[in-house]
Short mmCIF file of N, CA and C in Angstrom, two decimals:
data_model
loop_
_atom_site.label_atom_id
_atom_site.label_comp_id
_atom_site.label_asym_id
_atom_site.label_seq_id
_atom_site.Cartn_x
_atom_site.Cartn_y
_atom_site.Cartn_z
N ILE A 237 6.90 -25.57 -0.27
CA ILE A 237 5.62 -24.66 -0.22
C ILE A 237 4.67 -24.84 -1.31
N PRO A 238 3.45 -24.95 -0.84
CA PRO A 238 2.29 -25.33 -1.63
C PRO A 238 2.25 -23.86 -2.57
N ILE A 239 1.91 -24.10 -3.84
CA ILE A 239 1.80 -22.86 -4.75
C ILE A 239 0.34 -22.83 -4.77
N PRO A 240 -0.06 -21.46 -4.21
CA PRO A 240 -1.24 -20.88 -3.96
C PRO A 240 -2.31 -21.07 -5.46
N VAL A 241 -3.37 -21.18 -4.93
CA VAL A 241 -4.31 -21.19 -5.95
C VAL A 241 -4.26 -20.06 -6.96
N LYS A 242 -4.58 -18.97 -6.24
CA LYS A 242 -4.80 -17.71 -6.95
C LYS A 242 -3.61 -16.67 -6.36
N LEU A 243 -2.79 -16.11 -7.07
CA LEU A 243 -2.07 -15.04 -6.28
C LEU A 243 -2.67 -13.63 -6.06
N LYS A 244 -2.40 -13.20 -5.42
CA LYS A 244 -3.18 -11.51 -5.07
C LYS A 244 -2.96 -10.66 -6.50
N GLY A 245 -4.04 -10.15 -6.75
CA GLY A 245 -4.33 -9.18 -7.88
C GLY A 245 -3.46 -7.82 -7.58
N LYS A 246 -3.33 -7.22 -8.70
CA LYS A 246 -2.48 -5.83 -8.66
C LYS A 246 -3.09 -5.30 -9.78
N ALA A 247 -2.82 -3.77 -9.46
CA ALA A 247 -3.04 -2.85 -10.36
C ALA A 247 -1.57 -2.88 -11.55
N THR A 248 -1.97 -2.59 -12.65
CA THR A 248 -1.06 -2.36 -13.57
C THR A 248 -0.59 -0.89 -13.66
N GLU A 249 0.76 -0.53 -14.29
CA GLU A 249 1.22 0.51 -14.33
C GLU A 249 0.28 1.66 -14.82
N GLU A 250 -0.15 1.29 -16.01
CA GLU A 250 -1.29 2.04 -16.48
C GLU A 250 -2.48 2.52 -15.95
N GLU A 251 -2.89 1.40 -14.95
CA GLU A 251 -4.05 1.62 -13.94
C GLU A 251 -3.62 2.66 -13.00
N VAL A 252 -2.24 2.33 -12.36
CA VAL A 252 -2.01 3.47 -11.27
C VAL A 252 -1.98 4.92 -11.79
N ARG A 253 -1.38 4.81 -12.90
CA ARG A 253 -0.93 6.29 -13.73
C ARG A 253 -2.57 7.05 -13.83
N ALA A 254 -3.79 6.05 -14.50
CA ALA A 254 -4.85 6.51 -14.45
C ALA A 254 -5.49 6.97 -13.10
N ILE A 255 -5.10 6.37 -12.02
CA ILE A 255 -5.66 6.59 -10.87
C ILE A 255 -4.94 7.71 -10.51
N TYR A 256 -3.72 8.09 -10.57
CA TYR A 256 -3.09 9.55 -10.29
C TYR A 256 -3.73 10.67 -11.27
N ASP A 257 -4.32 10.30 -12.02
CA ASP A 257 -4.55 11.50 -12.84
C ASP A 257 -6.16 11.73 -12.90
N MET A 258 -6.88 10.67 -12.42
CA MET A 258 -8.23 10.91 -12.22
C MET A 258 -8.83 12.19 -11.26
N ASP A 259 -9.84 12.48 -11.58
CA ASP A 259 -10.50 13.64 -11.00
C ASP A 259 -11.34 13.08 -9.72
N PHE A 260 -10.80 13.25 -8.20
CA PHE A 260 -11.44 12.85 -7.03
C PHE A 260 -11.91 14.02 -6.59
N SER A 261 -12.06 15.30 -7.13
CA SER A 261 -12.33 16.56 -6.40
C SER A 261 -13.70 16.49 -5.98
N THR A 262 -14.58 16.06 -6.68
CA THR A 262 -16.08 16.16 -6.44
C THR A 262 -16.46 15.34 -5.01
N TYR A 263 -15.20 14.46 -4.64
CA TYR A 263 -15.74 13.41 -3.48
C TYR A 263 -15.59 14.02 -1.99
N LYS A 264 -16.22 13.57 -1.20
CA LYS A 264 -16.28 14.17 0.16
C LYS A 264 -14.59 13.55 0.69
N TYR A 265 -14.37 12.09 0.52
CA TYR A 265 -12.89 11.71 1.05
C TYR A 265 -12.09 11.47 -0.12
N GLN A 266 -11.35 12.72 -0.57
CA GLN A 266 -10.16 12.89 -1.29
C GLN A 266 -9.24 12.11 -1.28
N ASP A 267 -8.98 11.67 0.12
CA ASP A 267 -7.76 10.80 0.58
C ASP A 267 -8.05 9.35 0.41
N ILE A 268 -8.94 8.98 -0.06
CA ILE A 268 -9.27 7.64 -0.63
C ILE A 268 -8.18 7.47 -2.01
N ARG A 269 -8.24 8.52 -2.83
CA ARG A 269 -7.11 8.29 -3.86
C ARG A 269 -5.72 8.55 -3.46
N ARG A 270 -5.51 9.54 -2.52
CA ARG A 270 -4.28 9.76 -1.90
C ARG A 270 -3.62 8.42 -1.15
N CYS A 271 -4.61 7.78 -0.58
CA CYS A 271 -4.15 6.71 0.31
C CYS A 271 -3.76 5.49 -0.78
N PHE A 272 -4.40 5.43 -1.55
CA PHE A 272 -4.66 4.48 -2.95
C PHE A 272 -2.74 4.14 -3.45
N LEU A 273 -2.78 5.52 -3.80
CA LEU A 273 -1.24 6.14 -4.47
C LEU A 273 -0.02 5.90 -3.54
N TRP A 274 -0.04 6.45 -2.29
CA TRP A 274 0.71 6.49 -1.19
C TRP A 274 1.11 5.09 -0.72
N SER A 275 0.10 4.10 -0.73
CA SER A 275 0.21 2.57 -0.24
C SER A 275 0.93 2.02 -1.33
N THR A 276 0.25 2.35 -2.61
CA THR A 276 1.08 1.61 -3.92
C THR A 276 2.66 2.00 -4.14
N MET A 277 2.70 3.36 -3.80
CA MET A 277 4.15 4.12 -4.23
C MET A 277 5.22 3.53 -3.02
N PHE A 278 4.83 3.64 -1.92
CA PHE A 278 5.52 3.81 -0.63
C PHE A 278 5.31 2.85 0.18
N THR A 279 4.34 2.58 0.95
CA THR A 279 4.08 1.77 2.19
C THR A 279 3.31 0.37 2.01
N GLY A 280 2.70 0.26 1.11
CA GLY A 280 1.92 -1.05 1.17
C GLY A 280 1.13 -1.29 2.23
N MET A 281 0.49 -0.37 3.19
CA MET A 281 -0.28 -0.10 4.08
C MET A 281 -1.89 -0.56 3.69
N ARG A 282 -2.57 -1.46 4.56
CA ARG A 282 -3.92 -1.69 4.37
C ARG A 282 -4.86 -0.33 4.69
N PHE A 283 -5.78 -0.17 4.20
CA PHE A 283 -6.67 1.10 4.26
C PHE A 283 -6.97 1.16 5.69
N THR A 284 -7.22 -0.04 6.51
CA THR A 284 -7.67 -0.02 7.81
C THR A 284 -6.37 0.61 8.72
N THR A 285 -5.12 0.07 8.44
CA THR A 285 -4.01 0.64 9.17
C THR A 285 -4.08 2.19 8.61
N MET A 286 -4.10 2.78 7.65
CA MET A 286 -3.73 4.11 7.08
C MET A 286 -5.11 4.97 7.72
N SER A 287 -6.20 4.42 8.13
CA SER A 287 -7.38 5.10 8.59
C SER A 287 -7.17 5.41 10.08
N GLN A 288 -5.99 4.86 10.76
CA GLN A 288 -5.79 5.03 11.91
C GLN A 288 -4.54 5.60 12.17
N LEU A 289 -3.80 5.86 11.19
CA LEU A 289 -2.39 6.64 10.99
C LEU A 289 -2.61 8.05 11.68
N LYS A 290 -1.39 8.28 12.47
CA LYS A 290 -1.41 9.68 13.35
C LYS A 290 -0.30 10.36 12.61
N TRP A 291 0.04 11.60 12.97
CA TRP A 291 1.22 12.20 12.38
C TRP A 291 2.36 11.90 13.69
N LYS A 292 2.00 11.55 14.68
CA LYS A 292 3.02 10.99 15.72
C LYS A 292 3.52 9.80 15.45
N ASN A 293 3.09 9.10 14.35
CA ASN A 293 3.50 7.76 13.61
C ASN A 293 4.77 7.94 12.62
N ILE A 294 4.65 9.14 12.02
CA ILE A 294 5.72 9.59 10.95
C ILE A 294 6.66 10.89 11.47
N GLU A 295 8.10 10.05 11.88
CA GLU A 295 9.12 10.89 12.44
C GLU A 295 9.95 11.60 11.26
N GLU A 296 10.11 13.01 11.43
CA GLU A 296 11.01 13.29 10.14
C GLU A 296 12.44 13.27 10.66
N LYS A 297 13.21 12.76 9.77
CA LYS A 297 14.53 12.62 9.66
C LYS A 297 15.43 13.77 8.80
N GLU A 298 16.75 13.54 8.88
CA GLU A 298 17.40 14.42 8.09
C GLU A 298 17.45 13.91 6.78
N ASN A 299 18.10 14.95 5.73
CA ASN A 299 18.15 14.47 4.37
C ASN A 299 16.91 13.98 3.75
N ASN A 300 15.72 14.62 3.92
CA ASN A 300 14.08 14.14 3.18
C ASN A 300 13.90 12.90 3.92
N GLN A 301 14.33 12.26 4.86
CA GLN A 301 14.04 10.69 5.15
C GLN A 301 13.00 10.91 6.23
N VAL A 302 11.95 10.02 6.21
CA VAL A 302 11.11 9.77 7.39
C VAL A 302 10.88 8.35 7.95
N LYS A 303 10.76 8.25 8.96
CA LYS A 303 10.34 6.92 9.53
C LYS A 303 9.01 6.69 9.93
N ILE A 304 8.33 5.84 9.45
CA ILE A 304 7.20 5.38 10.01
C ILE A 304 6.92 4.16 10.86
N TYR A 305 6.78 4.51 12.21
CA TYR A 305 6.58 3.39 13.27
C TYR A 305 5.46 3.15 13.86
N LEU A 306 4.85 1.89 13.71
CA LEU A 306 3.40 1.88 14.26
C LEU A 306 3.81 0.63 15.28
N LYS A 307 3.33 0.62 16.60
CA LYS A 307 3.52 -0.23 17.55
C LYS A 307 2.79 -1.55 17.09
N ASP A 308 1.76 -1.62 16.80
CA ASP A 308 0.95 -2.52 16.01
C ASP A 308 0.04 -2.16 15.18
N GLN A 309 -0.13 -3.08 14.02
CA GLN A 309 -0.97 -2.42 12.88
C GLN A 309 -2.32 -3.05 13.34
N THR A 310 -3.40 -2.37 12.56
CA THR A 310 -4.67 -2.84 12.82
C THR A 310 -5.19 -4.24 12.85
N LYS A 311 -4.41 -4.75 11.65
CA LYS A 311 -5.26 -6.15 11.44
C LYS A 311 -4.29 -7.27 12.21
N THR A 312 -3.13 -7.14 12.32
CA THR A 312 -2.13 -8.09 12.80
C THR A 312 -1.45 -7.76 14.20
N ASP A 313 -1.47 -6.91 14.84
CA ASP A 313 -0.87 -6.54 16.14
C ASP A 313 0.69 -6.85 15.66
N GLU A 314 1.14 -6.63 14.68
CA GLU A 314 2.59 -6.73 14.48
C GLU A 314 3.00 -5.21 14.31
N GLU A 315 4.34 -5.27 14.94
CA GLU A 315 5.28 -3.79 14.99
C GLU A 315 5.36 -3.62 13.34
N LEU A 316 5.53 -2.29 13.06
CA LEU A 316 5.95 -2.06 11.80
C LEU A 316 6.94 -0.86 11.68
N ILE A 317 7.91 -0.76 11.08
CA ILE A 317 8.90 0.08 10.82
C ILE A 317 9.21 0.23 9.53
N GLN A 318 9.28 1.56 9.15
CA GLN A 318 9.47 1.74 7.68
C GLN A 318 10.55 3.06 7.37
N TYR A 319 11.20 3.23 6.65
CA TYR A 319 12.08 4.26 6.17
C TYR A 319 11.66 4.71 4.65
N HIS A 320 11.53 6.07 4.58
CA HIS A 320 11.15 6.32 3.05
C HIS A 320 11.96 7.57 2.92
N THR A 321 12.10 7.96 1.76
CA THR A 321 12.60 9.04 1.08
C THR A 321 11.52 10.27 0.78
N LYS A 322 11.28 11.18 1.28
CA LYS A 322 10.08 11.99 0.86
C LYS A 322 10.78 12.79 -0.74
N ASP A 323 9.51 12.54 -1.50
CA ASP A 323 9.86 13.16 -2.77
C ASP A 323 8.52 13.92 -3.09
N LYS A 324 8.28 14.40 -4.22
CA LYS A 324 7.31 15.31 -4.64
C LYS A 324 5.91 14.27 -4.50
N TYR A 325 5.92 13.51 -4.51
CA TYR A 325 5.05 12.27 -4.41
C TYR A 325 4.87 12.03 -3.21
N TRP A 326 5.30 11.87 -2.45
CA TRP A 326 5.33 11.57 -1.16
C TRP A 326 4.73 12.90 -0.47
N ASN A 327 4.97 14.32 -0.80
CA ASN A 327 4.39 15.31 -0.36
C ASN A 327 3.17 15.45 -0.88
N GLU A 328 2.88 15.26 -2.08
CA GLU A 328 1.55 15.30 -2.56
C GLU A 328 0.19 14.50 -2.14
N PHE A 329 0.84 13.18 -1.75
CA PHE A 329 0.09 12.15 -1.38
C PHE A 329 -0.30 12.27 0.45
N VAL A 330 0.69 12.83 1.20
CA VAL A 330 0.53 12.68 2.66
C VAL A 330 0.22 14.35 2.83
N GLY A 331 0.56 15.33 2.33
CA GLY A 331 0.14 16.55 2.57
C GLY A 331 1.14 17.43 3.74
N GLU A 332 0.54 18.32 4.08
CA GLU A 332 1.14 19.18 5.30
C GLU A 332 0.90 18.26 6.46
N ARG A 333 1.93 18.33 7.11
CA ARG A 333 2.03 17.88 8.52
C ARG A 333 1.01 18.50 9.70
N GLY A 334 0.42 17.69 10.38
CA GLY A 334 -0.53 18.16 11.39
C GLY A 334 0.17 17.82 12.66
N ASP A 335 -1.00 18.40 13.55
CA ASP A 335 -0.46 17.75 15.19
C ASP A 335 -0.30 16.20 15.71
N ASP A 336 0.46 16.05 16.72
CA ASP A 336 0.82 14.75 16.63
C ASP A 336 -0.30 13.89 16.62
N GLU A 337 -1.45 14.33 17.10
CA GLU A 337 -2.87 13.65 17.52
C GLU A 337 -3.68 13.54 16.14
N ASP A 338 -3.55 14.30 15.44
CA ASP A 338 -4.22 14.34 14.36
C ASP A 338 -3.95 12.97 13.00
N PHE A 339 -5.21 12.60 12.54
CA PHE A 339 -5.16 11.36 11.60
C PHE A 339 -4.16 12.04 10.34
N VAL A 340 -3.41 11.42 9.91
CA VAL A 340 -2.97 11.74 8.40
C VAL A 340 -3.82 11.97 7.29
N PHE A 341 -4.54 10.75 7.55
CA PHE A 341 -5.65 11.03 6.12
C PHE A 341 -7.36 10.83 6.88
N ASN A 342 -7.85 11.70 6.14
CA ASN A 342 -9.51 11.86 6.22
C ASN A 342 -10.19 10.80 5.78
N LEU A 343 -10.58 9.71 6.32
CA LEU A 343 -11.18 8.46 5.59
C LEU A 343 -12.64 8.14 6.33
N PRO A 344 -13.74 7.81 5.73
CA PRO A 344 -14.90 7.73 6.03
C PRO A 344 -14.85 6.60 7.35
N LYS A 345 -15.37 6.91 8.38
CA LYS A 345 -15.62 5.82 9.72
C LYS A 345 -16.94 5.84 9.97
N LEU A 346 -17.01 4.47 10.73
CA LEU A 346 -18.11 3.80 11.38
C LEU A 346 -18.26 4.79 12.68
N LYS A 347 -19.32 4.47 13.15
CA LYS A 347 -19.48 5.31 14.68
C LYS A 347 -18.56 4.68 15.76
N ASN A 348 -18.09 3.74 15.30
CA ASN A 348 -16.98 2.97 16.68
C ASN A 348 -15.67 3.49 15.92
N GLY A 349 -15.63 4.16 15.03
CA GLY A 349 -14.04 4.44 14.68
C GLY A 349 -13.22 3.79 13.70
N ASP A 350 -13.74 2.64 13.41
CA ASP A 350 -13.24 1.75 12.34
C ASP A 350 -13.77 2.44 11.08
N ILE A 351 -12.70 1.98 10.03
CA ILE A 351 -13.03 2.56 8.71
C ILE A 351 -14.28 2.19 7.98
N ASP A 352 -14.96 2.82 7.26
CA ASP A 352 -16.06 2.32 6.54
C ASP A 352 -15.51 1.95 5.41
N ASN A 353 -15.43 0.64 5.02
CA ASN A 353 -14.75 -0.09 4.18
C ASN A 353 -15.85 -0.07 3.00
N SER A 354 -17.12 -0.34 3.28
CA SER A 354 -18.14 0.09 2.10
C SER A 354 -18.12 1.20 1.47
N TYR A 355 -18.13 2.17 2.15
CA TYR A 355 -18.23 3.42 1.64
C TYR A 355 -16.94 3.98 0.86
N VAL A 356 -15.62 3.36 1.25
CA VAL A 356 -14.32 3.33 0.51
C VAL A 356 -14.45 2.65 -0.77
N LEU A 357 -15.15 1.56 -0.42
CA LEU A 357 -15.00 0.68 -1.91
C LEU A 357 -16.06 1.09 -2.96
N ALA A 358 -17.27 1.68 -2.41
CA ALA A 358 -18.34 2.37 -3.35
C ALA A 358 -17.90 3.73 -3.73
N SER A 359 -16.99 4.55 -3.11
CA SER A 359 -16.33 5.53 -3.80
C SER A 359 -15.54 5.47 -4.81
N PHE A 360 -14.59 4.54 -4.33
CA PHE A 360 -13.59 3.96 -5.34
C PHE A 360 -13.91 3.79 -6.78
N LYS A 361 -14.78 2.72 -6.73
CA LYS A 361 -15.65 2.27 -7.93
C LYS A 361 -16.17 3.18 -8.57
N TRP A 362 -17.05 4.07 -8.15
CA TRP A 362 -17.73 5.43 -8.69
C TRP A 362 -16.57 6.23 -9.37
N ALA A 363 -15.63 6.38 -8.79
CA ALA A 363 -14.35 7.51 -9.58
C ALA A 363 -13.77 6.56 -10.40
N LEU A 364 -13.54 5.52 -10.35
CA LEU A 364 -13.27 4.51 -11.45
C LEU A 364 -14.27 4.80 -12.57
N GLN A 365 -15.29 4.52 -12.41
CA GLN A 365 -16.34 4.54 -13.60
C GLN A 365 -16.54 5.97 -14.03
N LYS A 366 -16.59 6.73 -13.14
CA LYS A 366 -16.76 8.27 -13.66
C LYS A 366 -15.36 8.65 -14.59
N ASN A 367 -14.06 8.34 -14.14
CA ASN A 367 -12.89 8.61 -14.90
C ASN A 367 -12.74 7.46 -16.01
N LYS A 368 -13.57 6.74 -16.50
CA LYS A 368 -13.39 5.57 -17.29
C LYS A 368 -12.34 4.52 -17.35
N ILE A 369 -12.08 4.15 -16.04
CA ILE A 369 -11.12 3.25 -15.66
C ILE A 369 -12.06 1.84 -15.56
N TYR A 370 -11.98 1.03 -16.53
CA TYR A 370 -12.85 -0.46 -16.36
C TYR A 370 -11.97 -1.63 -16.10
N ARG A 371 -11.72 -2.02 -15.07
CA ARG A 371 -11.29 -3.42 -14.65
C ARG A 371 -11.89 -3.77 -13.81
N LYS A 372 -12.69 -5.28 -13.94
CA LYS A 372 -13.65 -5.72 -12.62
C LYS A 372 -12.30 -6.32 -11.85
N GLY A 373 -12.62 -5.98 -10.62
CA GLY A 373 -11.82 -6.59 -9.64
C GLY A 373 -10.99 -5.48 -9.13
N LEU A 374 -10.68 -4.51 -9.88
CA LEU A 374 -9.94 -3.36 -9.24
C LEU A 374 -10.35 -2.64 -8.25
N THR A 375 -9.95 -2.73 -7.13
CA THR A 375 -10.65 -2.29 -5.58
C THR A 375 -9.37 -1.56 -4.92
N PRO A 376 -9.58 -0.68 -3.74
CA PRO A 376 -8.83 -0.17 -3.09
C PRO A 376 -7.80 -1.26 -2.37
N LYS A 377 -8.09 -2.22 -2.00
CA LYS A 377 -7.05 -3.06 -1.33
C LYS A 377 -6.09 -3.58 -1.95
N MET A 378 -6.14 -3.30 -3.59
CA MET A 378 -5.07 -3.68 -4.35
C MET A 378 -3.67 -2.87 -4.42
N CYS A 379 -3.87 -1.57 -3.71
CA CYS A 379 -2.47 -0.94 -3.27
C CYS A 379 -1.58 -1.56 -2.66
N ARG A 380 -2.00 -2.27 -1.52
CA ARG A 380 -1.22 -3.21 -0.94
C ARG A 380 -0.35 -4.30 -1.56
N HIS A 381 -1.37 -4.94 -2.60
CA HIS A 381 -0.82 -5.92 -3.20
C HIS A 381 0.17 -5.44 -4.40
N THR A 382 -0.50 -4.39 -5.12
CA THR A 382 0.85 -3.62 -5.95
C THR A 382 1.91 -3.29 -5.65
N CYS A 383 2.10 -2.85 -4.30
CA CYS A 383 3.37 -2.39 -3.64
C CYS A 383 3.99 -3.66 -3.37
N ALA A 384 3.40 -4.77 -2.88
CA ALA A 384 4.26 -5.92 -2.63
C ALA A 384 4.99 -6.68 -3.98
N TYR A 385 4.32 -6.56 -5.17
CA TYR A 385 4.64 -6.86 -6.31
C TYR A 385 5.87 -5.94 -6.82
N ARG A 386 5.55 -4.66 -6.51
CA ARG A 386 6.77 -3.52 -6.88
C ARG A 386 8.09 -3.92 -6.46
N MET A 387 8.12 -3.98 -5.11
CA MET A 387 8.84 -4.40 -4.33
C MET A 387 9.77 -5.54 -4.77
N LEU A 388 9.01 -6.79 -5.03
CA LEU A 388 9.57 -8.10 -5.24
C LEU A 388 10.43 -7.90 -6.52
N LYS A 389 9.58 -7.28 -7.56
CA LYS A 389 10.42 -6.54 -8.87
C LYS A 389 11.76 -5.87 -8.29
N ALA A 390 11.79 -4.64 -7.74
CA ALA A 390 12.82 -3.79 -7.42
C ALA A 390 13.85 -4.71 -6.62
N THR A 391 13.88 -5.48 -5.72
CA THR A 391 14.64 -6.03 -4.85
C THR A 391 14.97 -7.52 -5.47
N ASP A 392 14.47 -7.94 -6.56
CA ASP A 392 14.89 -9.14 -7.31
C ASP A 392 14.42 -9.99 -6.39
N SER A 393 13.32 -9.95 -5.90
CA SER A 393 12.48 -10.97 -5.48
C SER A 393 12.75 -11.17 -3.84
N ASP A 394 13.28 -10.48 -3.17
CA ASP A 394 13.84 -10.60 -1.83
C ASP A 394 12.61 -10.45 -0.97
N ILE A 395 12.03 -11.95 -0.88
CA ILE A 395 10.77 -12.18 -0.11
C ILE A 395 11.06 -11.44 1.39
N TYR A 396 12.08 -11.71 1.83
CA TYR A 396 12.43 -11.20 3.41
C TYR A 396 12.02 -9.99 3.75
N ARG A 397 12.73 -9.23 2.82
CA ARG A 397 12.61 -7.59 2.82
C ARG A 397 11.18 -7.23 2.42
N VAL A 398 10.40 -7.73 1.62
CA VAL A 398 9.05 -7.55 1.16
C VAL A 398 8.23 -7.82 2.53
N SER A 399 8.05 -9.01 3.14
CA SER A 399 7.40 -9.44 3.98
C SER A 399 7.91 -8.55 5.36
N LYS A 400 9.04 -8.11 5.82
CA LYS A 400 9.33 -6.87 6.77
C LYS A 400 8.58 -5.61 6.46
N HIS A 401 8.46 -5.32 5.02
CA HIS A 401 8.06 -3.99 4.86
C HIS A 401 6.43 -3.99 4.86
N LEU A 402 5.89 -5.34 4.50
CA LEU A 402 4.25 -5.21 4.46
C LEU A 402 3.94 -5.51 6.19
N GLY A 403 4.75 -5.69 6.99
CA GLY A 403 4.53 -6.06 8.46
C GLY A 403 3.72 -7.53 8.59
N HIS A 404 4.14 -8.55 7.56
CA HIS A 404 3.55 -9.89 8.12
C HIS A 404 4.43 -10.56 9.06
N LYS A 405 3.48 -11.11 9.97
CA LYS A 405 4.02 -11.88 11.23
C LYS A 405 5.19 -12.97 10.60
N ASP A 406 4.73 -13.46 9.65
CA ASP A 406 5.49 -15.15 9.08
C ASP A 406 5.75 -14.79 7.69
N ILE A 407 6.90 -15.06 7.30
CA ILE A 407 7.36 -14.90 5.62
C ILE A 407 6.50 -15.81 4.72
N LYS A 408 5.84 -16.88 5.61
CA LYS A 408 5.05 -18.06 4.66
C LYS A 408 3.71 -16.99 4.05
N THR A 409 3.40 -16.03 4.71
CA THR A 409 2.28 -15.30 4.27
C THR A 409 2.78 -14.59 3.09
N THR A 410 3.72 -13.78 2.80
CA THR A 410 4.35 -13.36 1.95
C THR A 410 4.60 -14.41 0.65
N GLN A 411 4.84 -15.35 0.84
CA GLN A 411 5.15 -16.50 0.05
C GLN A 411 3.84 -16.84 -0.47
N LYS A 412 2.94 -16.97 0.20
CA LYS A 412 1.60 -17.71 -0.22
C LYS A 412 0.89 -16.74 -1.08
N ASN A 413 0.91 -15.39 -0.50
CA ASN A 413 0.14 -14.41 -1.33
C ASN A 413 0.84 -13.90 -2.78
N TYR A 414 2.30 -13.81 -2.74
CA TYR A 414 2.86 -13.06 -3.68
C TYR A 414 3.70 -13.70 -4.62
N VAL A 415 4.30 -15.17 -4.10
CA VAL A 415 5.18 -15.62 -4.98
C VAL A 415 4.50 -16.98 -5.42
N ARG A 416 4.81 -17.18 -6.75
CA ARG A 416 4.75 -18.37 -7.55
C ARG A 416 6.25 -18.72 -8.29
N GLU A 417 6.70 -19.93 -7.62
CA GLU A 417 7.80 -20.35 -8.19
C GLU A 417 7.51 -20.85 -9.57
N GLY A 418 7.92 -20.57 -10.61
CA GLY A 418 8.10 -21.10 -11.90
C GLY A 418 9.03 -21.52 -12.24
N GLU A 419 9.00 -22.04 -13.85
CA GLU A 419 10.42 -22.45 -14.63
C GLU A 419 11.26 -21.28 -14.56
N GLU A 420 11.10 -20.24 -14.31
CA GLU A 420 12.18 -18.98 -14.39
C GLU A 420 12.89 -19.01 -13.20
N PHE A 421 12.00 -19.29 -12.10
CA PHE A 421 12.76 -19.23 -10.83
C PHE A 421 13.65 -20.27 -10.69
N TYR A 422 13.46 -21.40 -10.96
CA TYR A 422 14.21 -22.67 -10.84
C TYR A 422 15.21 -22.43 -12.17
N LYS A 423 15.40 -21.93 -13.20
CA LYS A 423 16.55 -21.67 -13.92
C LYS A 423 17.14 -20.82 -13.40
N LYS A 424 16.71 -19.58 -12.56
CA LYS A 424 17.59 -18.58 -12.14
C LYS A 424 18.47 -19.19 -10.49
N SER A 425 17.65 -19.89 -10.07
CA SER A 425 18.09 -20.58 -9.05
C SER A 425 19.42 -21.66 -9.24
N ASN A 426 19.23 -22.50 -10.29
CA ASN A 426 20.44 -23.42 -11.10
C ASN A 426 21.38 -22.62 -11.34
N LYS A 427 21.27 -21.30 -11.93
CA LYS A 427 22.33 -20.78 -12.75
C LYS A 427 23.49 -20.40 -11.45
N TYR A 428 22.70 -19.84 -10.17
CA TYR A 428 23.69 -19.50 -8.98
C TYR A 428 24.38 -20.65 -8.42
N LEU A 429 23.70 -22.20 -8.38
CA LEU A 429 24.63 -23.10 -8.25
C LEU A 429 25.44 -23.57 -9.22
N SER A 430 25.61 -23.45 -10.52
CA SER A 430 26.48 -23.87 -11.24
C SER A 430 27.74 -23.16 -11.01
#
């Protein structure tokens, strides 16, 4: 596998905490912050996918479990199935359940119904600046990358599980974007073979 020139960027734990704590109440689309955090901590979904997510795509199960099912994601047309345990953060980010045809998140959209990525980016950057969170390159799309890195760490680098969770058509996409085999990787691999 060729080593990528540059791996995808991610938000640090401190940045995620700061985004969680930041005041977004004066913004028309407060769901931008909620989407960033929900994707970072649970789903790894793209903003384009979250902008089209309806309540009918989230099925309540027993014992605080939920199933998210999308026949096809906005960008990849790949089926996405995820299971999550609802906790206080899930409830805080997703809010009260609406009607099946209602969108889960209120995000800015263009006249054709697609997400207005320029507006999302501008609002996110303005909120970061207002809340004194300064880092060049910290953007809304980092929520997906941050989730991927968190999952890799939590699953001891189970790339297959991360790939499925993100809805990648091919595991090579996950490898290319999120994995760099270095000296530690080879030492760990050799340890299992010895």
